XYZ file of C-alpha atoms in Angstrom:
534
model
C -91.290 59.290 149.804
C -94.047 61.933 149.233
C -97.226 60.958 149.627
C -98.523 62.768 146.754
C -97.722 59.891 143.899
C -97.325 62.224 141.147
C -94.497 63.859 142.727
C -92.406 60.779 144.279
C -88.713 60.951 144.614
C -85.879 58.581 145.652
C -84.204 58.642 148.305
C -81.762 60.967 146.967
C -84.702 63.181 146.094
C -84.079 62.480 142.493
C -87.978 62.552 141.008
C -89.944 59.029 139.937
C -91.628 59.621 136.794
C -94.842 57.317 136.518
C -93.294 55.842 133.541
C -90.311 56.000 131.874
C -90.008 56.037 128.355
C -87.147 56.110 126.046
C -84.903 58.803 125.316
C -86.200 60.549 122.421
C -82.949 61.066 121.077
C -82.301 57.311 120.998
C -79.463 55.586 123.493
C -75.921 55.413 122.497
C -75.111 52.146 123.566
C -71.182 51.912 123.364
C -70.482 55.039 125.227
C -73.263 54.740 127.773
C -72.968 50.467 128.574
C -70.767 48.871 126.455
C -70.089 45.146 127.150
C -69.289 43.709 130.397
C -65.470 43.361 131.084
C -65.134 46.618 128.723
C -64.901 50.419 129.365
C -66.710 51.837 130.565
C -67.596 48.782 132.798
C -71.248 50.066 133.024
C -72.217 46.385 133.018
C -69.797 44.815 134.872
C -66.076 44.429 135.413
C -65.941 40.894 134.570
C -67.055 40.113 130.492
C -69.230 36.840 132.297
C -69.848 38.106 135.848
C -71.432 35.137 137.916
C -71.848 32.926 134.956
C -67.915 32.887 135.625
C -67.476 33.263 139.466
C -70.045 34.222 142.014
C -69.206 37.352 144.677
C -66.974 36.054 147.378
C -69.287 35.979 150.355
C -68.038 37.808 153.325
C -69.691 38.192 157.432
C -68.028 40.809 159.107
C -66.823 39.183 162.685
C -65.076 40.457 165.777
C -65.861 39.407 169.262
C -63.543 40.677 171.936
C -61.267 38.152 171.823
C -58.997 36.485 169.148
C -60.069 33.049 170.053
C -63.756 33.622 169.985
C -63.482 35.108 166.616
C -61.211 32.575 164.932
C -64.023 30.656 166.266
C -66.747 32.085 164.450
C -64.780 32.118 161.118
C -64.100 28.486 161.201
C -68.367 28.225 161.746
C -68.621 30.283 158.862
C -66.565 28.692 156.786
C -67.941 25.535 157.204
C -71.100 26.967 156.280
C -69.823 27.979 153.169
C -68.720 31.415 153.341
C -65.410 32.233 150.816
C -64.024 35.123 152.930
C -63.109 36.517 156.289
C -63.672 40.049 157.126
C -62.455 41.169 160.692
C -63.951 43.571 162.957
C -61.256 45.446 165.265
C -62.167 46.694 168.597
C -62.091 50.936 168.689
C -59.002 50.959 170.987
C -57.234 48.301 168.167
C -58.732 51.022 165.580
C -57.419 53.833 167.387
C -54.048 52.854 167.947
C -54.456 52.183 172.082
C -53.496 48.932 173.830
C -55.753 47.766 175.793
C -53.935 47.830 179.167
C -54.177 52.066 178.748
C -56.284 53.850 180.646
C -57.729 55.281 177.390
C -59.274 51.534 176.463
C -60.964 51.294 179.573
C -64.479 50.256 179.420
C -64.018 49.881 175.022
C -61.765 46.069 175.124
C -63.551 44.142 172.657
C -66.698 45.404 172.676
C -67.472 46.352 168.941
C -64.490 43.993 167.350
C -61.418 41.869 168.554
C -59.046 43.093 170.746
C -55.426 43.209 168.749
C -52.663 43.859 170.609
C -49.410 42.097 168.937
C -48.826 39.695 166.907
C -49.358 36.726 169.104
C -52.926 38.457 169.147
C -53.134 38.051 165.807
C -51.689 34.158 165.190
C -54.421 33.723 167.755
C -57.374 34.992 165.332
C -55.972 33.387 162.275
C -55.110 29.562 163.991
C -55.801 26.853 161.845
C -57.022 29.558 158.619
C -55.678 28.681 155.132
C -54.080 32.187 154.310
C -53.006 31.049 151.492
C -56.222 30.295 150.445
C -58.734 32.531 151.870
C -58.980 36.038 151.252
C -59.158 38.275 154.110
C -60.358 42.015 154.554
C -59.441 43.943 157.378
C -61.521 47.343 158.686
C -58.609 49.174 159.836
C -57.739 52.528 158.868
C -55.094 54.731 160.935
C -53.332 51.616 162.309
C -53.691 49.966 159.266
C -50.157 49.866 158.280
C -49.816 47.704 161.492
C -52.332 45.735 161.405
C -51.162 44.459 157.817
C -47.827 44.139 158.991
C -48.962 41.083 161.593
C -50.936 39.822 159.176
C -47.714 39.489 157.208
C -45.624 38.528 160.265
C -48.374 35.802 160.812
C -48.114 34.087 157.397
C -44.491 34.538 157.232
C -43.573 32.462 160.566
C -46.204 29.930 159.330
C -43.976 29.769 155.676
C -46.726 31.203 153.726
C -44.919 33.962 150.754
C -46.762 36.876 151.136
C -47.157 37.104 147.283
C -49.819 34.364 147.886
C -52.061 36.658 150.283
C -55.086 38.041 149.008
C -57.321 40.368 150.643
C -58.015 43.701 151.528
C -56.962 46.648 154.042
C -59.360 49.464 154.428
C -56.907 52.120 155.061
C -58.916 54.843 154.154
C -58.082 57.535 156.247
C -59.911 60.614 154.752
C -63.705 58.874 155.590
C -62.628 58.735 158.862
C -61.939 63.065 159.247
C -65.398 62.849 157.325
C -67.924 60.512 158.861
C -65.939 58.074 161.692
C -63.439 59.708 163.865
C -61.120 56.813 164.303
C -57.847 58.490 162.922
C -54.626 59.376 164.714
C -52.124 61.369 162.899
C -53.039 64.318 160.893
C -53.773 64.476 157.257
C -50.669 64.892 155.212
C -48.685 61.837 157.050
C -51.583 59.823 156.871
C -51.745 60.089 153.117
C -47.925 59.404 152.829
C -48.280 56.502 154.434
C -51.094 55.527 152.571
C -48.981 56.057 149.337
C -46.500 53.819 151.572
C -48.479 51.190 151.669
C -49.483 51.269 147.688
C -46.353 50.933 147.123
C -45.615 48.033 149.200
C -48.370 45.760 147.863
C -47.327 46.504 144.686
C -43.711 45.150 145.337
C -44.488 42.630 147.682
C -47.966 42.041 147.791
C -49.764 41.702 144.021
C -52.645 39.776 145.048
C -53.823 42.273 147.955
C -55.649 45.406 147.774
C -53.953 48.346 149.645
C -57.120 50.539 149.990
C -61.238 50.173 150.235
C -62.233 53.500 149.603
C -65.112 53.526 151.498
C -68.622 55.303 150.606
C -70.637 52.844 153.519
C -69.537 55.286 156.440
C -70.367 58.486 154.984
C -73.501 56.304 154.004
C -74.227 55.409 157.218
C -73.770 59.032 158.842
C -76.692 59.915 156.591
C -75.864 61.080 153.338
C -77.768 60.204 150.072
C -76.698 56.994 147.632
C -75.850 60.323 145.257
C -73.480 61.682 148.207
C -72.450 58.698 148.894
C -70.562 57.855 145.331
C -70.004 61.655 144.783
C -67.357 61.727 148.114
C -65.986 58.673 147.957
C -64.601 59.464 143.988
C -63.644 62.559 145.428
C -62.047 60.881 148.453
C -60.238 58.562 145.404
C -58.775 61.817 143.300
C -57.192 62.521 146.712
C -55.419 59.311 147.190
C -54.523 59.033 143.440
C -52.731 62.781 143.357
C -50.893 61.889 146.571
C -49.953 59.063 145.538
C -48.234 60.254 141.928
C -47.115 63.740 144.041
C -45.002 60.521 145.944
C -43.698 59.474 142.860
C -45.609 55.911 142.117
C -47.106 55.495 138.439
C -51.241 55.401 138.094
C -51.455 51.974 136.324
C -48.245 50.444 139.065
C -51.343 50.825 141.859
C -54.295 51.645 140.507
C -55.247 48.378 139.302
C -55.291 47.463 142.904
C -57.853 49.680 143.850
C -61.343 48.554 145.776
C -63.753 49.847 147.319
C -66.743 49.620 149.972
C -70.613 50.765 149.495
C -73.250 50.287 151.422
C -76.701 49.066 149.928
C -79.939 50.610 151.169
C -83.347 49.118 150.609
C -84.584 51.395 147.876
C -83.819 48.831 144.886
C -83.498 50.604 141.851
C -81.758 53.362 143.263
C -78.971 51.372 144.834
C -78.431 49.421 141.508
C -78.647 52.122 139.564
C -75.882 53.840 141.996
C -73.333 50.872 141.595
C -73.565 51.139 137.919
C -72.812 55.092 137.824
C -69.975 54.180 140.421
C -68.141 51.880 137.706
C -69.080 54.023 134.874
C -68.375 58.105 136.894
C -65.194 56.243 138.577
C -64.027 54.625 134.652
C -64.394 58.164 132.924
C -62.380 59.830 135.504
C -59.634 57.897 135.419
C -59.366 57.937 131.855
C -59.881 61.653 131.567
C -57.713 62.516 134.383
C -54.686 60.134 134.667
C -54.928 58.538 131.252
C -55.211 55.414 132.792
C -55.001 51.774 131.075
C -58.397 50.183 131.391
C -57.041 48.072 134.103
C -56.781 51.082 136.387
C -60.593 52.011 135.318
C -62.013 48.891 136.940
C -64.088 49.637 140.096
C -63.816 46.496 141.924
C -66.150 47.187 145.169
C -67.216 45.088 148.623
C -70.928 45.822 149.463
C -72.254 45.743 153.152
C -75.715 45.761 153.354
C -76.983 49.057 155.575
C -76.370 49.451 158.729
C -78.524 51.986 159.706
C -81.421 50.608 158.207
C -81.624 47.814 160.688
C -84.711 48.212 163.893
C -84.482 47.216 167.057
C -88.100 46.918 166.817
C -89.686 43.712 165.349
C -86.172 42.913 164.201
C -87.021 39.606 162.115
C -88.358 42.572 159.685
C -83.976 43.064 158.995
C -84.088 40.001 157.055
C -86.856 40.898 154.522
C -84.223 44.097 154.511
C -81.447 42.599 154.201
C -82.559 40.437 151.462
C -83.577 43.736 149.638
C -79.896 44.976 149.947
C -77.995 42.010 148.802
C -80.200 41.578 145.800
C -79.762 45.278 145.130
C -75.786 44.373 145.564
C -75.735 41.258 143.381
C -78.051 42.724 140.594
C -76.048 46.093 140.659
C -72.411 43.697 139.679
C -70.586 43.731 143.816
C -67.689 41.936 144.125
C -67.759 40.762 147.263
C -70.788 41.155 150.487
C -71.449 40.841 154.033
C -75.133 40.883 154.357
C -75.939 42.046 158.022
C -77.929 39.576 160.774
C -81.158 40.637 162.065
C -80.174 41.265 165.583
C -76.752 43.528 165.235
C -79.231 46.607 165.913
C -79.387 44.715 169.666
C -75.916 43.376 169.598
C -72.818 41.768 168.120
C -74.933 39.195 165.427
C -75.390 35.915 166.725
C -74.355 32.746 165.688
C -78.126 31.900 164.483
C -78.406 35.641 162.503
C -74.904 35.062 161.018
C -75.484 31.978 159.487
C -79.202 33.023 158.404
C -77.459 36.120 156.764
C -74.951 34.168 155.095
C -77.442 31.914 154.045
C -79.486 34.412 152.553
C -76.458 35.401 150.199
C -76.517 31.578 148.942
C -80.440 31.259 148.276
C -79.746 34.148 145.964
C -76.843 32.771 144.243
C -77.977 29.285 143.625
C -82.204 29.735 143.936
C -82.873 33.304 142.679
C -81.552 32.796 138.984
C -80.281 36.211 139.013
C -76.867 35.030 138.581
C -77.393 33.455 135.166
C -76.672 36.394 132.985
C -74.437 39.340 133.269
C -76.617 42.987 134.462
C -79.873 41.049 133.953
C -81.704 44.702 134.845
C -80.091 46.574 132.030
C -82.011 48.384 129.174
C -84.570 49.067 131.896
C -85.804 52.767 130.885
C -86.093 53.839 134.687
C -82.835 52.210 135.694
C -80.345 53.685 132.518
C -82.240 56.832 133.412
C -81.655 56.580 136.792
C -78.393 55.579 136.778
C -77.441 59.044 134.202
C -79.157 60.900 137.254
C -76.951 59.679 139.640
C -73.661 59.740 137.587
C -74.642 63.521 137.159
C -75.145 64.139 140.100
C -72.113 62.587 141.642
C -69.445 63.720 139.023
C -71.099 67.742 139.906
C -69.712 66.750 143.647
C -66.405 65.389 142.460
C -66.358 69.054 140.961
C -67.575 70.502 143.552
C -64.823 69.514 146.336
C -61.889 69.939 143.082
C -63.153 73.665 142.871
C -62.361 73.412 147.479
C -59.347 72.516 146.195
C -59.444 68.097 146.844
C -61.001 66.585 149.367
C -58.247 67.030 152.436
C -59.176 70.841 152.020
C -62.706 70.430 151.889
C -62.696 68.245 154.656
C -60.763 70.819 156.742
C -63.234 73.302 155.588
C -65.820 71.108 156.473
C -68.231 70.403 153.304
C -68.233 67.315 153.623
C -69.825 66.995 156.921
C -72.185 69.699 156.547
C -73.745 67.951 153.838
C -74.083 64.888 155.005
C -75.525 66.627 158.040
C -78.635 68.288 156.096
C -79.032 65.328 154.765
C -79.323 62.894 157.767
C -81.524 65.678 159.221
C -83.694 66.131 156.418
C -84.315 61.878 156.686
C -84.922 62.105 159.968
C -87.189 64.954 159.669
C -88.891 62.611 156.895
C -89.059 59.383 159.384
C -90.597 61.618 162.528
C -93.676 63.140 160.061
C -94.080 59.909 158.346
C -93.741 60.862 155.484
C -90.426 58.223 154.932
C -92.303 55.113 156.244
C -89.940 52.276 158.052
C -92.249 49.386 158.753
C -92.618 48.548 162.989
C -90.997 52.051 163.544
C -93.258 54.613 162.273
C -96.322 52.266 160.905
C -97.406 48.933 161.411
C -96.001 49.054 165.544
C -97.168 46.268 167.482
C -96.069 47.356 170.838
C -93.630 44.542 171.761
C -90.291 45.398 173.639
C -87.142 44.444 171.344
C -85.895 41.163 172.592
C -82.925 41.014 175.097
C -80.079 39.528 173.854
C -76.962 38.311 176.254
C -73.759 40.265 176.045
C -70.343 39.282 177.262
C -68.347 39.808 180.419
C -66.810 42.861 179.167
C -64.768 43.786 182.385
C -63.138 39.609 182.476
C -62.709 39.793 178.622
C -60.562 42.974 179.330
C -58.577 41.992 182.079
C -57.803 38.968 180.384
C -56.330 40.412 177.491
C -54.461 43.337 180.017
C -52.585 39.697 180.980
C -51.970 38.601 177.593
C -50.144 41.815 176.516
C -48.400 41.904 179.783
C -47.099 38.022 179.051
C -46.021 39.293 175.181
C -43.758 42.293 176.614
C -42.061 40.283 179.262
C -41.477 37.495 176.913
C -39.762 39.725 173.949
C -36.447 40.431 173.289
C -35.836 44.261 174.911
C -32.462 44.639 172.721
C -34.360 44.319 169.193
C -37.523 45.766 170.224
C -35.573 48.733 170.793
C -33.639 48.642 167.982
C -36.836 47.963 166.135
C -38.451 51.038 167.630
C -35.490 53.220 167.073
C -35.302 52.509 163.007
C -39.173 52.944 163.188
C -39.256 56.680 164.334
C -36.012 57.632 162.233
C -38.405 55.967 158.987
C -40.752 58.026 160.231
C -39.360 61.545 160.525
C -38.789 61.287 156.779
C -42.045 61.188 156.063
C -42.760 64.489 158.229
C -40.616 66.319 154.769
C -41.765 67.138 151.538
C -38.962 65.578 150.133
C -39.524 62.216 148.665
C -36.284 62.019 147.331
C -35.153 60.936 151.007
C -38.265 59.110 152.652
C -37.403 55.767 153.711
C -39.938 53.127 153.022
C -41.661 52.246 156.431
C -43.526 49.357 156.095
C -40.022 47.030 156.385
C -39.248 49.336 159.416
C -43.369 48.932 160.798
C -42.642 44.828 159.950
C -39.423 44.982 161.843
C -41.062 46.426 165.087
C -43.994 43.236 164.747
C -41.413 40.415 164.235
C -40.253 42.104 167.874
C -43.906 41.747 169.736
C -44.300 45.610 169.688
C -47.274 46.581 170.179
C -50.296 48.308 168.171
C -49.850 51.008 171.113
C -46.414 51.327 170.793
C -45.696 51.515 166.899
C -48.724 53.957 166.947
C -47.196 56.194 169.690
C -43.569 56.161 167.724
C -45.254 57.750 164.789
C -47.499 60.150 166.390
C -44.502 60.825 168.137
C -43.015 62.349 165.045
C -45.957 63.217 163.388
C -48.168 64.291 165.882
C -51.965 64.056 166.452
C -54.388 65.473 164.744
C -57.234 67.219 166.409
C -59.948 69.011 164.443
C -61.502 71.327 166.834
């Protein structure tokens, strides 16, 4: 922020009148708001919001091994949290088993290890699937990693119409700001469509996709940037998915998505608004859409990036920021960080502190007694026009690139988020962007150590458990499992939808047989290839 107070800015650099005063032309209500639960869902996408049901309350939670994290779910749960949210380990993520050569040194260190399904009965032991909603941060291997969550509950005699949750699956943040994909673009997004498609037939109550705006977030772009890709991220999936043939209100209802909140209040409410209002408009004007497809249902995680290593009790005051930010701005669901994950996996004290901060603002703060309780605000309707502007002129931006896969490949994506991470750090090093113990207000002291793991045992334990799995399984229908896989998959390498042959049943299949993440992953880079962006 500049120093010179008649010439502040957010951080989006969008400038912070003094005061704000109302439109002179007078505010057209209906077309701007309109009431909760109605288009254009400015105010919410429920007509009573928490008067009606609170957010489901999420901590994000992977540690190395399936048992330890069905552990820490079952503590979470008990202290009240309505939702699980798995972290996967990068070799899980990047479709590796951990017994390759390419894991080494990576098994369970920022998630759980997954392997095969035995892996994943392990994580989910004694969890009420039927009655818990669970979200999963997978992307390229996410077609697997839903399939043993549907192997799971299907061997335990749960339907799977009675799952609810979420799969990430969003494949084109990961080209953008991550790096954890596997195939190149064009089979990824079939099997994305693949996977709409599924939940729709099989799966009502689960959401296929979180289109996620938090990574590009937390690779440095602005709260503008951030909404601006990910709706231009969504146009992608939504034209691939009708160019494969599926109707916009058959999946689009089914639609979520995944912000980040940053500590700059208004901004960040301001930002969720635009996203439900920009996002609404689109689909109507685009697709024709019912008003069931225009609902932007959306997870919040509270930043990141903003967390210090130094004097890192400060995180909570953060974090506290961001998750009022989240609830005031209408999320549907939030994982509000611990104060210590800039040292380490959170611990079970910062969990539980986090979680309980979510609760002292649903049942102390009274902000959940009526619906948008910030709206009519001058500075926040004004703000959030600003940031619908700016965010539909980058939806238009990447159409005129030709959709986001082709901006991507031509790299706008990532050279704007680069300016912009520069341009904040260039902000933080002058001091003119102030972060409290980091830049100002230092008192000297070392950030606390905080115990990690035995990596290298973790590891070499679950090296045994996948060896156990494979010489356990049945060789004749693993094969035959893997065989029907990669002929599934070759379809899918063709234009022609006409004769693709669903793959999820064929990915399922290859589960129920103990194949591996590895090894389904392999059999469709096999026919699909790799993709490699240099």
């Amino acid at each position: 922020m500049s120093k010179d107070s008649d010439n502040r800015v957010t951080p989006s650099g969008i400038p912070v009148p003094p005061v704000t005063r109302p439109p002179a032309s007078g505010f057209d209500y209906a077309n701007a708001l309109g009431e909760p639960g109605q288009f254009p869902y400015t105010r919410g996408v429920q007509p009573t919001m928490y008067r009606g049901r609170l957010w489901t309350m999420r901590q994000y939670a992977g540690f190395g091994t399936a048992e330890a994290t069905n552990a820490r779910f079952r503590l979470l749960l008990e202290a009240g949290q309505t939702g699980l949210s798995v972290a996967f380990d990068l070799p899980t993520q990047m479709g590796i088993d951990s017994d390759s050569i390419r894991a080494e040194g990576e098994v369970g260190r920022v998630g759980v290890a997954i392997d095969t399904v035995e892996d994943m009965h392990a994580l989910l032991e004694g969890l009420p699937l039927d009655r818990v909603s669970t979200s999963m941060t997978i992307n390229a291997t996410a077609a697997t990693l839903l399939a043993m969550y549907v192997v799971v509950a299907e061997e335990r005699g749960i339907a799977r119409r009675l799952l609810s949750g979420t799969i990430q699956n969003d494949i084109l943040k990961e080209y953008i700001a991550r790096g954890t994909y596997v195939y190149p673009p064009s089979p990824s997004l079939r099997l994305i469509a693949e996977l709409f498609r599924y939940c729709a037939e099989e799966m009502p109550a689960w959401n296929p996709i979180s289109i996620s705006g938090y990574h590009i977030r937390e690779a440095g772009a602005t709260a503008v940037q951030e909404l601006g890709f990910t709706l231009a991220n969504t146009m992608e999936y939504v034209n691939g998915a009708l160019r494969c043939g599926l109707a916009i209100d058959d999946f689009a209802p089914r639609l979520s998505f995944f912000f980040a909140a940053h500590n700059d209040l208004f901004e960040e409410v301001a930002k969720f608004r635009a996203a439900r209002r920009l996002y609404a408009r689109l689909m109507r004007e685009r697709f024709d859409a019912a008003d069931a497809s225009c609902r932007l249902r959306f997870h919040t995680q509270t930043g990141g990036v903003t967390l210090t290593a130094q004097q890192p009790l400060n995180n909570v005051v953060r974090v506290t920021v961001q998750a009022l930010a989240s609830v005031l701005g209408g999320t549907q669901s939030l994982h509000t960080n611990g104060y210590d994950e800039a040292l380490s996996l959170p611990t079970e004290s910062a969990a539980t502190l986090a979680l309980r901060t979510q609760q002292v603002i649903a049942y102390e703060s009274g902000v959940t007694a009526t619906v948008d309780p910030l709206a009519g605000s001058y500075y926040l309707e004004s703000l959030t026009d600003e940031i619908e502007r700016g965010a539909r002129t980058l939806v238009e931006k990447v159409d005129d690139l030709g959709g986001a896969a082709k901006a991507i490949a031509a790299g706008f994506f990532q050279d704007e988020i680069a300016r912009s991470a520069y341009a904040h750090q260039l902000r933080v090093e002058s001091g003119q962007t102030v972060v409290v113990g980091v830049n100002r207000f230092q008192d000297g002291a070392a950030p606390p150590v905080i115990a990690t793991p035995d990596f290298s045992r973790l590891a070499a334990e679950q090296r045994a458990r996948l060896t156990r799995v494979r010489a356990r399984r049945d060789w004749s229908a693993w094969r035959g499992a893997m065989d029907g896989l990669k002929v599934a998959a070759a379809t899918y390498s063709a234009d022609d939808i006409g004769h693709r042959e669903p793959l999820m049943p064929r990915i399922i299949e290859a589960v129920r047989a103990r194949a591996s993440v590895g090894e389904i992953s392999d059999a469709l880079a096999s026919e699909w290839g790799r993709y490699d962006n240099r």
